[in-house]
Amino acid sequence: MKARIATLMIALALLLGSSAFASQPVRASKVVSQSVAKLLGEKIDFPDFARIDDFKCCVLVRLTITEEGGFEVDCANCRDDRLEMYVKDNIEKIISKDYAQYAGQMVSLKINFKLID
């Protein structure tokens, strides 16, 4: 009887553990991450308010590719709130049908902003 209860408990733990990990988004491959980084580098310009204040900063972003080929920002982190909101808004406006096949995959990026003299 104790062996059956132990077997049942182990099976239940495996079932719950596998379903918990299955709900997490899949990380995108390196090739997809690099192409997303290149796309964002082309589409996001240095903001005017940062140019006026003459500062450099970076924004850490984790995004998920949507079924339409767009990007949904899961989280972003930056010292400057204005720059963080600027990056979030610009990323969510970008739609590229080429990325629709990678829907549901997660990409983490570091976007650097600095003026070059």
N, CA, C and O of each residue as an XYZ file, in Angstrom:
468
protein
N       0.821     -1.184      0.000
C       0.000      0.000      0.000
C       0.874      1.261      0.000
O       0.591      2.218     -0.720
N       1.935      1.254      0.811
C       2.820      2.410      0.865
C       3.534      2.610     -0.477
O       3.778      3.747     -0.882
N       3.860      1.543     -1.151
C       4.535      1.633     -2.454
C       3.611      2.258     -3.493
O       4.066      3.038     -4.329
N       2.330      1.931     -3.454
C       1.375      2.511     -4.397
C       1.211      4.006     -4.145
O       1.169      4.792     -5.092
N       1.118      4.396     -2.906
C       0.975      5.815     -2.567
C       2.225      6.582     -3.001
O       2.127      7.678     -3.551
N       3.396      6.002     -2.752
C       4.638      6.656     -3.157
C       4.716      6.775     -4.673
O       5.137      7.813     -5.185
N       4.324      5.743     -5.394
C       4.328      5.775     -6.862
C       3.348      6.821     -7.380
O       3.659      7.554     -8.318
N       2.180      6.892     -6.778
C       1.187      7.880     -7.168
C       1.691      9.299     -6.912
O       1.483     10.183     -7.743
N       2.339      9.527     -5.791
C       2.873     10.851     -5.457
C       3.986     11.265     -6.433
O       4.057     12.426     -6.836
N       4.841     10.329     -6.804
C       5.920     10.622     -7.759
C       5.330     10.961     -9.127
O       5.773     11.911     -9.773
N       4.344     10.200     -9.566
C       3.704     10.465    -10.861
C       3.019     11.827    -10.860
O       3.085     12.555    -11.850
N       2.370     12.171     -9.767
C       1.707     13.468     -9.643
C       2.724     14.605     -9.668
O       2.493     15.628    -10.313
N       3.842     14.435     -8.975
C       4.889     15.456     -8.966
C       5.482     15.649    -10.364
O       5.738     16.782    -10.771
N       5.703     14.560    -11.101
C       6.221     14.664    -12.466
C       5.228     15.374    -13.383
O       5.624     16.192    -14.214
N       3.955     15.067    -13.238
C       2.927     15.700    -14.054
C       2.859     17.201    -13.785
O       2.824     17.998    -14.722
N       2.841     17.585    -12.519
C       2.781     19.007    -12.178
C       4.051     19.745    -12.599
O       3.984     20.878    -13.077
N       5.192     19.112    -12.424
C       6.465     19.745    -12.813
C       6.570     19.951    -14.305
O       7.015     21.009    -14.752
N       6.171     18.971    -15.081
C       6.258     19.102    -16.544
C       5.276     20.135    -17.070
O       5.597     20.854    -18.016
N       4.092     20.228    -16.486
C       3.131     21.231    -16.955
C       3.569     22.640    -16.564
O       3.266     23.591    -17.284
N       4.268     22.799    -15.453
C       4.757     24.121    -15.057
C       5.834     24.616    -16.011
O       5.852     25.798    -16.355
N       6.725     23.744    -16.442
C       7.783     24.146    -17.368
C       7.253     24.310    -18.789
O       7.830     25.068    -19.569
N       6.193     23.634    -19.136
C       5.642     23.730    -20.486
C       4.984     25.082    -20.735
O       4.859     25.488    -21.890
N       4.562     25.787    -19.701
C       3.898     27.076    -19.881
C       4.875     28.217    -20.130
O       4.445     29.306    -20.511
N       6.163     28.011    -19.931
C       7.169     29.056    -20.163
C       7.429     29.205    -21.656
O       7.463     28.206    -22.373
N       7.618     30.454    -22.149
C       7.923     30.634    -23.563
C       9.294     30.064    -23.919
O      10.191     29.992    -23.079
N       9.433     29.668    -25.163
C      10.677     29.076    -25.646
C      11.645     30.193    -26.011
O      11.262     31.171    -26.653
N      12.897     30.043    -25.601
C      13.904     31.037    -25.969
C      14.237     30.885    -27.444
O      14.357     29.771    -27.954
N      14.382     32.002    -28.114
C      14.693     31.999    -29.537
C      16.140     31.571    -29.749
O      16.978     31.713    -28.858
N      16.422     31.050    -30.933
C      17.786     30.642    -31.252
C      18.674     31.875    -31.405
O      18.180     33.001    -31.480
N      19.968     31.657    -31.449
C      20.918     32.760    -31.553
C      20.734     33.530    -32.852
O      20.859     34.754    -32.871
N      20.440     32.827    -33.930
C      20.258     33.477    -35.233
C      19.052     34.419    -35.194
O      19.125     35.543    -35.690
N      17.949     33.963    -34.606
C      16.745     34.792    -34.503
C      17.018     35.982    -33.597
O      16.622     37.102    -33.921
N      17.687     35.765    -32.465
C      18.008     36.859    -31.542
C      18.876     37.913    -32.221
O      18.652     39.110    -32.043
N      19.858     37.477    -32.991
C      20.735     38.426    -33.677
C      19.981     39.201    -34.752
O      20.216     40.397    -34.928
N      19.083     38.542    -35.469
C      18.330     39.260    -36.498
C      17.334     40.245    -35.883
O      17.103     41.316    -36.444
N      16.743     39.897    -34.739
C      15.859     40.831    -34.032
C      16.669     42.025    -33.536
O      16.212     43.165    -33.630
N      17.862     41.774    -33.011
C      18.719     42.871    -32.534
C      19.088     43.794    -33.692
O      19.104     45.014    -33.529
N      19.378     43.232    -34.841
C      19.721     44.042    -36.014
C      18.519     44.879    -36.454
O      18.667     46.060    -36.770
N      17.327     44.267    -36.475
C      16.108     44.977    -36.857
C      15.833     46.139    -35.905
O      15.527     47.247    -36.344
N      15.944     45.882    -34.601
C      15.692     46.944    -33.626
C      16.738     48.043    -33.729
O      16.420     49.217    -33.540
N      17.978     47.679    -34.026
C      19.025     48.672    -34.201
C      18.750     49.601    -35.370
O      19.103     50.780    -35.327
N      18.122     49.077    -36.411
C      17.772     49.894    -37.572
C      16.538     50.756    -37.326
O      16.453     51.871    -37.840
N      15.589     50.258    -36.553
C      14.305     50.945    -36.382
C      14.269     51.947    -35.229
O      13.498     52.906    -35.277
N      15.082     51.746    -34.201
C      15.034     52.633    -33.034
C      16.152     53.659    -33.149
O      17.332     53.312    -33.197
N      15.761     54.928    -33.192
C      16.716     56.024    -33.285
C      17.067     56.545    -31.901
O      16.376     56.273    -30.919
N      18.158     57.298    -31.847
C      18.559     57.950    -30.602
C      17.534     59.045    -30.317
O      17.331     59.913    -31.166
N      16.883     59.037    -29.161
C      15.821     60.013    -28.895
C      16.367     61.439    -28.723
O      17.490     61.640    -28.261
N      15.550     62.407    -29.104
C      15.961     63.812    -29.023
C      16.216     64.265    -27.589
O      17.164     65.010    -27.338
N      15.382     63.827    -26.644
C      15.576     64.261    -25.257
C      16.903     63.759    -24.702
O      17.510     64.427    -23.865
N      17.363     62.596    -25.151
C      18.662     62.079    -24.704
C      19.803     62.837    -25.370
O      20.852     63.044    -24.761
N      19.602     63.246    -26.606
C      20.613     64.020    -27.317
C      20.805     65.389    -26.646
O      21.930     65.868    -26.504
N      19.701     66.001    -26.242
C      19.774     67.314    -25.582
C      20.474     67.200    -24.233
O      21.300     68.046    -23.890
N      20.151     66.163    -23.467
C      20.761     65.968    -22.140
C      22.164     65.387    -22.233
O      22.884     65.350    -21.235
N      22.568     64.927    -23.430
C      23.907     64.380    -23.681
C      24.252     63.255    -22.689
O      25.255     63.323    -21.979
N      23.417     62.245    -22.660
C      23.710     61.128    -21.768
C      23.774     59.822    -22.539
O      23.284     59.712    -23.663
N      24.389     58.841    -21.906
C      24.429     57.503    -22.477
C      23.846     56.540    -21.450
O      24.003     56.707    -20.240
N      23.181     55.549    -21.969
C      22.479     54.621    -21.098
C      22.195     53.344    -21.884
O      22.363     53.308    -23.103
N      21.768     52.308    -21.190
C      21.361     51.078    -21.872
C      19.998     50.654    -21.335
O      19.611     50.991    -20.216
N      19.291     49.910    -22.165
C      17.975     49.392    -21.794
C      18.007     47.879    -21.981
O      18.319     47.387    -23.065
N      17.689     47.156    -20.935
C      17.572     45.695    -21.005
C      16.114     45.361    -21.288
O      15.215     45.819    -20.581
N      15.883     44.558    -22.329
C      14.522     44.273    -22.781
C      14.346     42.773    -22.972
O      15.212     42.100    -23.531
N      13.218     42.261    -22.501
C      12.819     40.890    -22.818
C      11.497     40.987    -23.564
O      10.531     41.558    -23.058
N      11.457     40.428    -24.767
C      10.259     40.532    -25.588
C       9.870     39.175    -26.141
O      10.687     38.258    -26.234
N       8.596     39.072    -26.506
C       8.058     37.858    -27.099
C       7.553     38.194    -28.491
O       6.916     39.227    -28.695
N       7.837     37.321    -29.447
C       7.403     37.530    -30.820
C       5.937     37.093    -30.929
O       5.575     35.997    -30.503
N       5.099     37.963    -31.505
C       3.669     37.679    -31.625
C       3.370     36.940    -32.924
O       4.235     36.809    -33.790
N       2.141     36.460    -33.048
C       1.735     35.701    -34.231
C       1.697     36.550    -35.493
O       1.817     36.023    -36.599
N       1.530     37.873    -35.336
C       1.489     38.772    -36.489
C       2.886     39.178    -36.948
O       3.029     39.834    -37.979
N       3.915     38.795    -36.196
C       5.279     39.190    -36.522
C       5.720     40.437    -35.784
O       6.772     41.000    -36.088
N       4.936     40.869    -34.828
C       5.285     42.017    -33.998
C       6.003     41.566    -32.739
O       6.355     40.396    -32.587
N       6.210     42.504    -31.852
C       6.926     42.209    -30.616
C       6.136     42.751    -29.431
O       5.621     43.869    -29.467
N       6.052     41.940    -28.384
C       5.389     42.344    -27.143
C       6.453     42.399    -26.061
O       7.105     41.396    -25.773
N       6.629     43.570    -25.460
C       7.658     43.739    -24.435
C       7.144     43.158    -23.126
O       6.147     43.626    -22.578
N       7.834     42.131    -22.628
C       7.465     41.509    -21.359
C       7.979     42.345    -20.191
O       7.257     42.606    -19.229
N       9.235     42.759    -20.293
C       9.793     43.622    -19.257
C      10.950     44.414    -19.844
O      11.591     43.998    -20.809
N      11.198     45.556    -19.239
C      12.304     46.416    -19.646
C      12.875     47.051    -18.394
O      12.161     47.273    -17.416
N      14.169     47.340    -18.428
C      14.826     47.920    -17.272
C      15.834     48.961    -17.734
O      16.663     48.702    -18.607
N      15.748     50.144    -17.133
C      16.660     51.228    -17.466
C      16.679     52.210    -16.297
O      15.721     52.299    -15.529
N      17.791     52.948    -16.175
C      17.867     53.956    -15.110
C      16.929     55.121    -15.383
O      16.389     55.717    -14.451
N      16.732     55.449    -16.652
C      15.905     56.589    -17.040
C      14.532     56.088    -17.505
O      14.441     55.314    -18.458
N      13.475     56.526    -16.836
C      12.127     56.066    -17.162
C      11.680     56.519    -18.547
O      10.973     55.789    -19.241
N      12.092     57.725    -18.954
C      11.699     58.229    -20.275
C      12.275     57.353    -21.383
O      11.583     57.034    -22.350
N      13.536     56.968    -21.241
C      14.173     56.127    -22.246
C      13.540     54.735    -22.282
O      13.369     54.154    -23.353
N      13.199     54.212    -21.124
C      12.542     52.906    -21.050
C      11.201     52.927    -21.781
O      10.905     52.016    -22.553
N      10.389     53.960    -21.543
C       9.093     54.087    -22.212
C       9.267     54.306    -23.718
O       8.492     53.779    -24.516
N      10.277     55.078    -24.103
C      10.564     55.327    -25.516
C      10.876     54.013    -26.239
O      10.360     53.764    -27.329
N      11.711     53.186    -25.639
C      12.089     51.907    -26.248
C      10.887     50.974    -26.312
O      10.655     50.351    -27.348
N      10.116     50.860    -25.235
C       8.927     50.003    -25.220
C       7.961     50.393    -26.331
O       7.498     49.539    -27.087
N       7.657     51.689    -26.426
C       6.700     52.155    -27.432
C       7.185     51.868    -28.843
O       6.404     51.428    -29.687
N       8.466     52.111    -29.113
C       8.988     51.894    -30.456
C       9.064     50.410    -30.815
O       8.818     50.043    -31.964
N       9.396     49.564    -29.862
C       9.456     48.120    -30.144
C       8.071     47.578    -30.460
O       7.919     46.771    -31.377
N       7.068     48.005    -29.721
C       5.719     47.479    -29.925
C       5.085     47.984    -31.219
O       4.087     47.420    -31.668
N       5.642     49.038    -31.830
C       5.139     49.535    -33.112
C       5.704     48.742    -34.293
O       5.139     48.786    -35.386
N       6.799     48.025    -34.091
C       7.472     47.314    -35.174
C       6.731     46.015    -35.484
O       6.438     45.220    -34.591
N       6.435     45.817    -36.771
C       5.822     44.565    -37.228
C       6.566     44.117    -38.471
O       6.723     44.884    -39.420
N       7.020     42.882    -38.462
C       7.715     42.303    -39.607
C       7.166     40.896    -39.827
O       7.300     40.029    -38.964
N       6.560     40.679    -40.965
C       5.942     39.378    -41.263
C       6.968     38.243    -41.260
O       6.600     37.077    -41.117
N       8.251     38.579    -41.417
C       9.297     37.556    -41.426
C       9.397     36.816    -40.088
O       9.834     35.666    -40.046
N       8.995     37.472    -39.004
C       9.130     36.879    -37.675
C       7.869     36.148    -37.213
O       7.850     35.602    -36.110
N       6.822     36.127    -38.028
C       5.581     35.448    -37.638
C       5.804     33.954    -37.421
O       5.121     33.338    -36.604
N       6.746     33.377    -38.138
C       7.022     31.942    -37.976
C       7.682     31.614    -36.641
O       7.724     30.452    -36.237
N       8.194     32.624    -35.961
C       8.839     32.423    -34.656
C       7.922     32.841    -33.509
O       8.400     33.122    -32.410
N       6.632     32.884    -33.746
C       5.665     33.337    -32.742
C       5.799     32.547    -31.448
O       5.942     31.324    -31.457
N       5.751     33.274    -30.333
C       5.833     32.660    -29.014
C       7.241     32.535    -28.472
O       7.420     32.178    -27.308
N       8.248     32.821    -29.289
C       9.624     32.715    -28.814
C      10.033     34.003    -28.101
O       9.559     35.090    -28.431
N      10.907     33.862    -27.132
C      11.322     34.968    -26.282
C      12.753     35.384    -26.630
O      13.619     34.538    -26.852
N      12.989     36.695    -26.675
C      14.301     37.240    -26.994
C      14.679     38.242    -25.901
O      13.858     39.072    -25.511
N      15.905     38.167    -25.411
C      16.425     39.132    -24.439
C      17.540     39.928    -25.097
O      18.444     39.361    -25.710
N      17.467     41.263    -24.963
C      18.421     42.141    -25.620
C      18.890     43.249    -24.696
O      18.212     43.607    -23.733
N      20.052     43.781    -25.005
C      20.582     44.971    -24.350
C      20.765     46.015    -25.433
O      21.550     45.818    -26.360
N      20.047     47.126    -25.326
C      20.114     48.191    -26.307
C      20.908     49.342    -25.706
O      20.501     49.925    -24.701
N      22.049     49.670    -26.326
C      22.915     50.746    -25.831
C      22.621     52.036    -26.581
O      22.467     52.040    -27.803
N      22.548     53.125    -25.836
C      22.377     54.454    -26.400
C      23.569     55.289    -25.951
O      23.789     55.487    -24.756
N      24.347     55.782    -26.938
C      25.438     56.702    -26.614
C      25.757     57.522    -27.841
O      25.671     57.043    -28.972
N      26.127     58.772    -27.600
C      26.484     59.688    -28.687
C      27.918     59.428    -29.111
O      28.800     59.207    -28.282
N      28.132     59.458    -30.418
C      29.492     59.298    -30.943
C      29.958     60.666    -31.403
O      29.262     61.349    -32.154
N      31.130     61.061    -30.953
C      31.665     62.372    -31.331
C      32.278     62.345    -32.697
O      32.777     63.365    -33.171
